[in-house]
Amino acid sequence: MNWLKCRNYLLALGVVLLLPFMALGQSHSAPVTINARISETVALSVGQTFAESNVRIESHGAGKTLGLTLSGSSTDVMAVSVPILIRSNTGYGISCLVQSQAARLVNFAVIGARPTGRFATMEAVASLKVARDLDSRSTNGEIQTAFMPLNLSSSFSILSGPRVSLAGTLSSMDNALEVTLLIAAKPEADADEWTLHLILTASPENDS
């Protein structure tokens, strides 16, 4: 009996001594919650096949801003088609600001839109919203010229759309939406040299 009592006493004492360590271990093993948010990204670039000596391309802010500068010395109207690549992991909107010297913008239109590969969403084209005055896309293959009465003294909206890219990077070839812009500049009659500068700005927007 004395041995049994002694054993029970030692067991009880051991439990009492272990309780603080058990509690400490439970407090350190409490679940940890980490909140992470993927940053919203929209990037613009020009298709690699584009080659026009009279158009200079400038990209700023990891593709958030894209500059297109048309220039020349002739007084003839200059028109170019520029393939703009859009990559995004969220809804987006694109606007444009026009700056000119001895020339004016006489035509600006969206004439086409297509996905570049399997990692561009199906909704990228289906849910693309182009400003009504700028939408010259056609289902019969003919380009409709849209001379638009825009107020060029301030930035104007070109288009908006849902998420484009399912995977890949900002340089992947198969995860972009290619939107083709038709841009036409008319130099002043007495201009020796002229420039027309367009600043395209992309910004994240909530998917509708």
PDB file of C-alpha atoms in Angstrom:
ATOM      1  CA  MET A   1       0.000   0.000   0.000  1.00  0.00           C
ATOM      2  CA  ASN A   2       2.780   2.378   0.866  1.00  0.00           C
ATOM      3  CA  TRP A   3       4.388   1.743  -2.506  1.00  0.00           C
ATOM      4  CA  LEU A   4       1.123   2.340  -4.349  1.00  0.00           C
ATOM      5  CA  LYS A   5       0.496   5.569  -2.478  1.00  0.00           C
ATOM      6  CA  CYS A   6       4.002   6.726  -3.256  1.00  0.00           C
ATOM      7  CA  ARG A   7       3.561   5.942  -6.941  1.00  0.00           C
ATOM      8  CA  ASN A   8       0.247   7.809  -7.162  1.00  0.00           C
ATOM      9  CA  TYR A   9       1.779  10.772  -5.405  1.00  0.00           C
ATOM     10  CA  LEU A  10       4.676  10.882  -7.882  1.00  0.00           C
ATOM     11  CA  LEU A  11       2.296  10.623 -10.848  1.00  0.00           C
ATOM     12  CA  ALA A  12       0.182  13.473  -9.530  1.00  0.00           C
ATOM     13  CA  LEU A  13       3.274  15.600  -8.935  1.00  0.00           C
ATOM     14  CA  GLY A  14       4.498  14.914 -12.467  1.00  0.00           C
ATOM     15  CA  VAL A  15       1.215  16.028 -14.003  1.00  0.00           C
ATOM     16  CA  VAL A  16       1.244  19.251 -11.978  1.00  0.00           C
ATOM     17  CA  LEU A  17       4.792  20.028 -13.074  1.00  0.00           C
ATOM     18  CA  LEU A  18       4.029  19.331 -16.760  1.00  0.00           C
ATOM     19  CA  LEU A  19       0.903  21.493 -17.004  1.00  0.00           C
ATOM     20  CA  PRO A  20       2.744  24.845 -17.499  1.00  0.00           C
ATOM     21  CA  PHE A  21       4.888  23.356 -20.292  1.00  0.00           C
ATOM     22  CA  MET A  22       1.834  21.867 -21.990  1.00  0.00           C
ATOM     23  CA  ALA A  23       0.100  25.223 -21.916  1.00  0.00           C
ATOM     24  CA  LEU A  24       3.215  26.933 -23.287  1.00  0.00           C
ATOM     25  CA  GLY A  25       3.424  24.438 -26.120  1.00  0.00           C
ATOM     26  CA  GLN A  26      -0.224  24.989 -27.021  1.00  0.00           C
ATOM     27  CA  SER A  27       0.202  28.740 -27.131  1.00  0.00           C
ATOM     28  CA  HIS A  28       3.162  28.433 -29.509  1.00  0.00           C
ATOM     29  CA  SER A  29       1.359  25.980 -31.760  1.00  0.00           C
ATOM     30  CA  ALA A  30      -1.702  28.208 -32.204  1.00  0.00           C
ATOM     31  CA  PRO A  31      -2.697  28.595 -35.882  1.00  0.00           C
ATOM     32  CA  VAL A  32      -1.121  31.533 -37.710  1.00  0.00           C
ATOM     33  CA  THR A  33      -3.154  33.341 -40.379  1.00  0.00           C
ATOM     34  CA  ILE A  34      -1.284  35.054 -43.235  1.00  0.00           C
ATOM     35  CA  ASN A  35      -3.223  37.425 -45.454  1.00  0.00           C
ATOM     36  CA  ALA A  36      -1.703  37.789 -48.942  1.00  0.00           C
ATOM     37  CA  ARG A  37      -3.035  39.815 -51.878  1.00  0.00           C
ATOM     38  CA  ILE A  38      -1.845  39.578 -55.464  1.00  0.00           C
ATOM     39  CA  SER A  39      -1.272  43.035 -56.878  1.00  0.00           C
ATOM     40  CA  GLU A  40      -3.491  44.085 -59.775  1.00  0.00           C
ATOM     41  CA  THR A  41      -1.449  44.339 -62.949  1.00  0.00           C
ATOM     42  CA  VAL A  42      -2.207  45.811 -66.368  1.00  0.00           C
ATOM     43  CA  ALA A  43       0.591  46.174 -68.918  1.00  0.00           C
ATOM     44  CA  LEU A  44       0.722  47.594 -72.441  1.00  0.00           C
ATOM     45  CA  SER A  45       3.250  46.909 -75.171  1.00  0.00           C
ATOM     46  CA  VAL A  46       3.498  46.916 -78.951  1.00  0.00           C
ATOM     47  CA  GLY A  47       3.502  43.693 -80.982  1.00  0.00           C
ATOM     48  CA  GLN A  48       6.957  42.538 -82.031  1.00  0.00           C
ATOM     49  CA  THR A  49       5.972  42.443 -85.692  1.00  0.00           C
ATOM     50  CA  PHE A  50       5.325  46.193 -85.758  1.00  0.00           C
ATOM     51  CA  ALA A  51       7.959  48.063 -87.749  1.00  0.00           C
ATOM     52  CA  GLU A  52       7.353  51.679 -88.689  1.00  0.00           C
ATOM     53  CA  SER A  53      10.310  54.053 -88.938  1.00  0.00           C
ATOM     54  CA  ASN A  54       8.139  57.133 -88.363  1.00  0.00           C
ATOM     55  CA  VAL A  55       6.702  55.857 -85.063  1.00  0.00           C
ATOM     56  CA  ARG A  56       8.689  55.890 -81.834  1.00  0.00           C
ATOM     57  CA  ILE A  57       7.589  53.634 -78.953  1.00  0.00           C
ATOM     58  CA  GLU A  58       8.227  54.428 -75.293  1.00  0.00           C
ATOM     59  CA  SER A  59       7.135  52.335 -72.301  1.00  0.00           C
ATOM     60  CA  HIS A  60       7.043  53.561 -68.708  1.00  0.00           C
ATOM     61  CA  GLY A  61       5.961  52.239 -65.321  1.00  0.00           C
ATOM     62  CA  ALA A  62       6.243  48.517 -66.162  1.00  0.00           C
ATOM     63  CA  GLY A  63       3.956  48.969 -69.133  1.00  0.00           C
ATOM     64  CA  LYS A  64       1.270  51.027 -67.409  1.00  0.00           C
ATOM     65  CA  THR A  65       1.996  53.909 -69.783  1.00  0.00           C
ATOM     66  CA  LEU A  66       2.829  53.551 -73.462  1.00  0.00           C
ATOM     67  CA  GLY A  67       3.911  56.460 -75.641  1.00  0.00           C
ATOM     68  CA  LEU A  68       3.470  56.521 -79.427  1.00  0.00           C
ATOM     69  CA  THR A  69       5.106  59.387 -81.307  1.00  0.00           C
ATOM     70  CA  LEU A  70       4.399  59.888 -85.003  1.00  0.00           C
ATOM     71  CA  SER A  71       6.641  62.324 -86.850  1.00  0.00           C
ATOM     72  CA  GLY A  72       7.550  63.418 -90.343  1.00  0.00           C
ATOM     73  CA  SER A  73       8.551  66.219 -92.677  1.00  0.00           C
ATOM     74  CA  SER A  74       5.937  65.730 -95.404  1.00  0.00           C
ATOM     75  CA  THR A  75       2.599  67.539 -95.364  1.00  0.00           C
ATOM     76  CA  ASP A  76       0.754  64.400 -96.478  1.00  0.00           C
ATOM     77  CA  VAL A  77      -1.617  62.630 -94.111  1.00  0.00           C
ATOM     78  CA  MET A  78       0.166  59.824 -92.294  1.00  0.00           C
ATOM     79  CA  ALA A  79      -1.825  56.766 -91.188  1.00  0.00           C
ATOM     80  CA  VAL A  80      -0.481  53.750 -89.273  1.00  0.00           C
ATOM     81  CA  SER A  81      -1.983  50.625 -87.714  1.00  0.00           C
ATOM     82  CA  VAL A  82      -0.412  49.795 -84.366  1.00  0.00           C
ATOM     83  CA  PRO A  83      -0.948  46.414 -82.624  1.00  0.00           C
ATOM     84  CA  ILE A  84      -1.221  47.049 -78.888  1.00  0.00           C
ATOM     85  CA  LEU A  85      -0.777  44.045 -76.584  1.00  0.00           C
ATOM     86  CA  ILE A  86      -2.745  44.079 -73.335  1.00  0.00           C
ATOM     87  CA  ARG A  87      -1.898  41.737 -70.453  1.00  0.00           C
ATOM     88  CA  SER A  88      -3.788  41.862 -67.165  1.00  0.00           C
ATOM     89  CA  ASN A  89      -4.761  39.780 -64.154  1.00  0.00           C
ATOM     90  CA  THR A  90      -7.760  41.998 -63.485  1.00  0.00           C
ATOM     91  CA  GLY A  91     -10.324  44.162 -65.257  1.00  0.00           C
ATOM     92  CA  TYR A  92      -8.820  47.251 -66.866  1.00  0.00           C
ATOM     93  CA  GLY A  93      -9.432  50.499 -68.692  1.00  0.00           C
ATOM     94  CA  ILE A  94      -7.256  52.313 -71.244  1.00  0.00           C
ATOM     95  CA  SER A  95      -7.281  56.036 -71.918  1.00  0.00           C
ATOM     96  CA  CYS A  96      -5.355  58.310 -74.273  1.00  0.00           C
ATOM     97  CA  LEU A  97      -3.921  61.813 -74.151  1.00  0.00           C
ATOM     98  CA  VAL A  98      -2.872  63.553 -77.381  1.00  0.00           C
ATOM     99  CA  GLN A  99      -0.104  66.143 -77.683  1.00  0.00           C
ATOM    100  CA  SER A 100       0.854  67.613 -81.049  1.00  0.00           C
ATOM    101  CA  GLN A 101       3.202  70.031 -82.738  1.00  0.00           C
ATOM    102  CA  ALA A 102       2.336  71.343 -86.207  1.00  0.00           C
ATOM    103  CA  ALA A 103      -0.086  68.453 -86.775  1.00  0.00           C
ATOM    104  CA  ARG A 104      -3.476  67.241 -85.643  1.00  0.00           C
ATOM    105  CA  LEU A 105      -5.122  63.892 -85.083  1.00  0.00           C
ATOM    106  CA  VAL A 106      -7.687  63.292 -87.842  1.00  0.00           C
ATOM    107  CA  ASN A 107      -8.534  59.652 -87.188  1.00  0.00           C
ATOM    108  CA  PHE A 108      -8.228  57.347 -84.211  1.00  0.00           C
ATOM    109  CA  ALA A 109     -10.055  54.025 -84.110  1.00  0.00           C
ATOM    110  CA  VAL A 110      -9.976  50.461 -82.852  1.00  0.00           C
ATOM    111  CA  ILE A 111     -10.049  48.304 -85.988  1.00  0.00           C
ATOM    112  CA  GLY A 112      -9.419  44.848 -84.545  1.00  0.00           C
ATOM    113  CA  ALA A 113      -9.038  42.699 -81.434  1.00  0.00           C
ATOM    114  CA  ARG A 114      -7.869  39.108 -81.014  1.00  0.00           C
ATOM    115  CA  PRO A 115      -6.334  36.846 -78.338  1.00  0.00           C
ATOM    116  CA  THR A 116      -2.699  35.885 -78.942  1.00  0.00           C
ATOM    117  CA  GLY A 117      -2.885  32.371 -77.490  1.00  0.00           C
ATOM    118  CA  ARG A 118      -4.350  29.793 -75.145  1.00  0.00           C
ATOM    119  CA  PHE A 119      -3.598  31.731 -71.962  1.00  0.00           C
ATOM    120  CA  ALA A 120      -5.802  34.677 -72.963  1.00  0.00           C
ATOM    121  CA  THR A 121      -9.345  34.382 -71.608  1.00  0.00           C
ATOM    122  CA  MET A 122     -12.280  33.834 -73.935  1.00  0.00           C
ATOM    123  CA  GLU A 123     -13.958  36.893 -72.401  1.00  0.00           C
ATOM    124  CA  ALA A 124     -11.020  39.115 -73.399  1.00  0.00           C
ATOM    125  CA  VAL A 125     -12.597  39.700 -76.823  1.00  0.00           C
ATOM    126  CA  ALA A 126     -16.226  38.789 -76.126  1.00  0.00           C
ATOM    127  CA  SER A 127     -16.557  41.302 -73.284  1.00  0.00           C
ATOM    128  CA  LEU A 128     -14.298  44.019 -74.701  1.00  0.00           C
ATOM    129  CA  LYS A 129     -16.000  47.424 -74.549  1.00  0.00           C
ATOM    130  CA  VAL A 130     -14.755  50.019 -77.037  1.00  0.00           C
ATOM    131  CA  ALA A 131     -15.879  53.644 -76.930  1.00  0.00           C
ATOM    132  CA  ARG A 132     -18.704  53.922 -79.471  1.00  0.00           C
ATOM    133  CA  ASP A 133     -17.121  56.716 -81.516  1.00  0.00           C
ATOM    134  CA  LEU A 134     -13.839  54.772 -81.743  1.00  0.00           C
ATOM    135  CA  ASP A 135     -15.128  51.303 -82.580  1.00  0.00           C
ATOM    136  CA  SER A 136     -14.382  50.488 -86.214  1.00  0.00           C
ATOM    137  CA  ARG A 137     -14.195  46.709 -85.893  1.00  0.00           C
ATOM    138  CA  SER A 138     -16.025  44.902 -88.660  1.00  0.00           C
ATOM    139  CA  THR A 139     -17.206  41.340 -89.086  1.00  0.00           C
ATOM    140  CA  ASN A 140     -16.924  41.395 -92.898  1.00  0.00           C
ATOM    141  CA  GLY A 141     -13.229  42.257 -92.990  1.00  0.00           C
ATOM    142  CA  GLU A 142     -13.725  45.871 -94.052  1.00  0.00           C
ATOM    143  CA  ILE A 143     -12.322  48.695 -91.965  1.00  0.00           C
ATOM    144  CA  GLN A 144     -14.809  51.418 -91.174  1.00  0.00           C
ATOM    145  CA  THR A 145     -13.214  54.837 -90.969  1.00  0.00           C
ATOM    146  CA  ALA A 146     -14.417  56.684 -87.899  1.00  0.00           C
ATOM    147  CA  PHE A 147     -13.776  60.409 -87.875  1.00  0.00           C
ATOM    148  CA  MET A 148     -14.652  61.275 -84.309  1.00  0.00           C
ATOM    149  CA  PRO A 149     -15.471  64.658 -82.755  1.00  0.00           C
ATOM    150  CA  LEU A 150     -13.285  64.140 -79.666  1.00  0.00           C
ATOM    151  CA  ASN A 151     -12.198  66.794 -77.215  1.00  0.00           C
ATOM    152  CA  LEU A 152      -8.439  66.329 -77.507  1.00  0.00           C
ATOM    153  CA  SER A 153      -7.611  68.892 -74.844  1.00  0.00           C
ATOM    154  CA  SER A 154      -7.966  66.204 -72.167  1.00  0.00           C
ATOM    155  CA  SER A 155      -7.595  62.460 -71.778  1.00  0.00           C
ATOM    156  CA  PHE A 156     -10.339  60.310 -73.327  1.00  0.00           C
ATOM    157  CA  SER A 157     -11.356  56.683 -72.774  1.00  0.00           C
ATOM    158  CA  ILE A 158     -10.571  54.158 -75.529  1.00  0.00           C
ATOM    159  CA  LEU A 159     -11.761  50.841 -74.157  1.00  0.00           C
ATOM    160  CA  SER A 160     -12.190  48.613 -71.118  1.00  0.00           C
ATOM    161  CA  GLY A 161     -12.416  44.902 -70.541  1.00  0.00           C
ATOM    162  CA  PRO A 162     -12.204  41.967 -68.132  1.00  0.00           C
ATOM    163  CA  ARG A 163      -9.127  40.048 -67.086  1.00  0.00           C
ATOM    164  CA  VAL A 164      -7.014  38.997 -70.077  1.00  0.00           C
ATOM    165  CA  SER A 165      -4.217  36.716 -68.872  1.00  0.00           C
ATOM    166  CA  LEU A 166      -4.662  33.313 -67.241  1.00  0.00           C
ATOM    167  CA  ALA A 167      -0.946  32.570 -66.840  1.00  0.00           C
ATOM    168  CA  GLY A 168       2.491  33.596 -68.051  1.00  0.00           C
ATOM    169  CA  THR A 169       4.562  36.759 -67.711  1.00  0.00           C
ATOM    170  CA  LEU A 170       4.512  40.261 -69.144  1.00  0.00           C
ATOM    171  CA  SER A 171       6.585  38.997 -72.077  1.00  0.00           C
ATOM    172  CA  SER A 172       4.736  35.742 -72.834  1.00  0.00           C
ATOM    173  CA  MET A 173       3.450  35.510 -76.384  1.00  0.00           C
ATOM    174  CA  ASP A 174       0.272  33.520 -75.670  1.00  0.00           C
ATOM    175  CA  ASN A 175      -1.445  35.438 -72.848  1.00  0.00           C
ATOM    176  CA  ALA A 176      -2.318  38.827 -74.356  1.00  0.00           C
ATOM    177  CA  LEU A 177      -5.144  40.597 -76.119  1.00  0.00           C
ATOM    178  CA  GLU A 178      -3.977  42.292 -79.306  1.00  0.00           C
ATOM    179  CA  VAL A 179      -5.932  45.454 -80.089  1.00  0.00           C
ATOM    180  CA  THR A 180      -5.109  47.208 -83.359  1.00  0.00           C
ATOM    181  CA  LEU A 181      -5.327  50.999 -83.395  1.00  0.00           C
ATOM    182  CA  LEU A 182      -5.638  53.053 -86.560  1.00  0.00           C
ATOM    183  CA  ILE A 183      -3.969  56.443 -86.096  1.00  0.00           C
ATOM    184  CA  ALA A 184      -3.920  59.195 -88.705  1.00  0.00           C
ATOM    185  CA  ALA A 185      -2.158  62.540 -88.436  1.00  0.00           C
ATOM    186  CA  LYS A 186      -2.508  65.558 -90.723  1.00  0.00           C
ATOM    187  CA  PRO A 187       0.408  68.035 -90.692  1.00  0.00           C
ATOM    188  CA  GLU A 188      -0.174  71.742 -90.997  1.00  0.00           C
ATOM    189  CA  ALA A 189       0.161  73.080 -94.531  1.00  0.00           C
ATOM    190  CA  ASP A 190       3.362  75.033 -93.857  1.00  0.00           C
ATOM    191  CA  ALA A 191       4.970  72.532 -91.469  1.00  0.00           C
ATOM    192  CA  ASP A 192       8.598  71.561 -92.161  1.00  0.00           C
ATOM    193  CA  GLU A 193       8.590  68.994 -89.362  1.00  0.00           C
ATOM    194  CA  TRP A 194       5.775  67.779 -87.167  1.00  0.00           C
ATOM    195  CA  THR A 195       5.076  65.378 -84.297  1.00  0.00           C
ATOM    196  CA  LEU A 196       1.978  63.771 -82.846  1.00  0.00           C
ATOM    197  CA  HIS A 197       2.410  62.187 -79.425  1.00  0.00           C
ATOM    198  CA  LEU A 198      -0.158  59.819 -77.931  1.00  0.00           C
ATOM    199  CA  ILE A 199       0.077  58.636 -74.329  1.00  0.00           C
ATOM    200  CA  LEU A 200      -1.855  55.445 -73.599  1.00  0.00           C
ATOM    201  CA  THR A 201      -2.496  54.763 -69.915  1.00  0.00           C
ATOM    202  CA  ALA A 202      -3.742  51.484 -68.476  1.00  0.00           C
ATOM    203  CA  SER A 203      -5.413  51.253 -65.070  1.00  0.00           C
ATOM    204  CA  PRO A 204      -6.995  48.389 -63.110  1.00  0.00           C
ATOM    205  CA  GLU A 205     -10.774  48.319 -62.901  1.00  0.00           C
ATOM    206  CA  ASN A 206     -13.228  45.947 -61.281  1.00  0.00           C
ATOM    207  CA  ASP A 207     -14.611  43.276 -63.562  1.00  0.00           C
ATOM    208  CA  SER A 208     -18.238  44.033 -64.327  1.00  0.00           C
TER     209      SER A 208
END
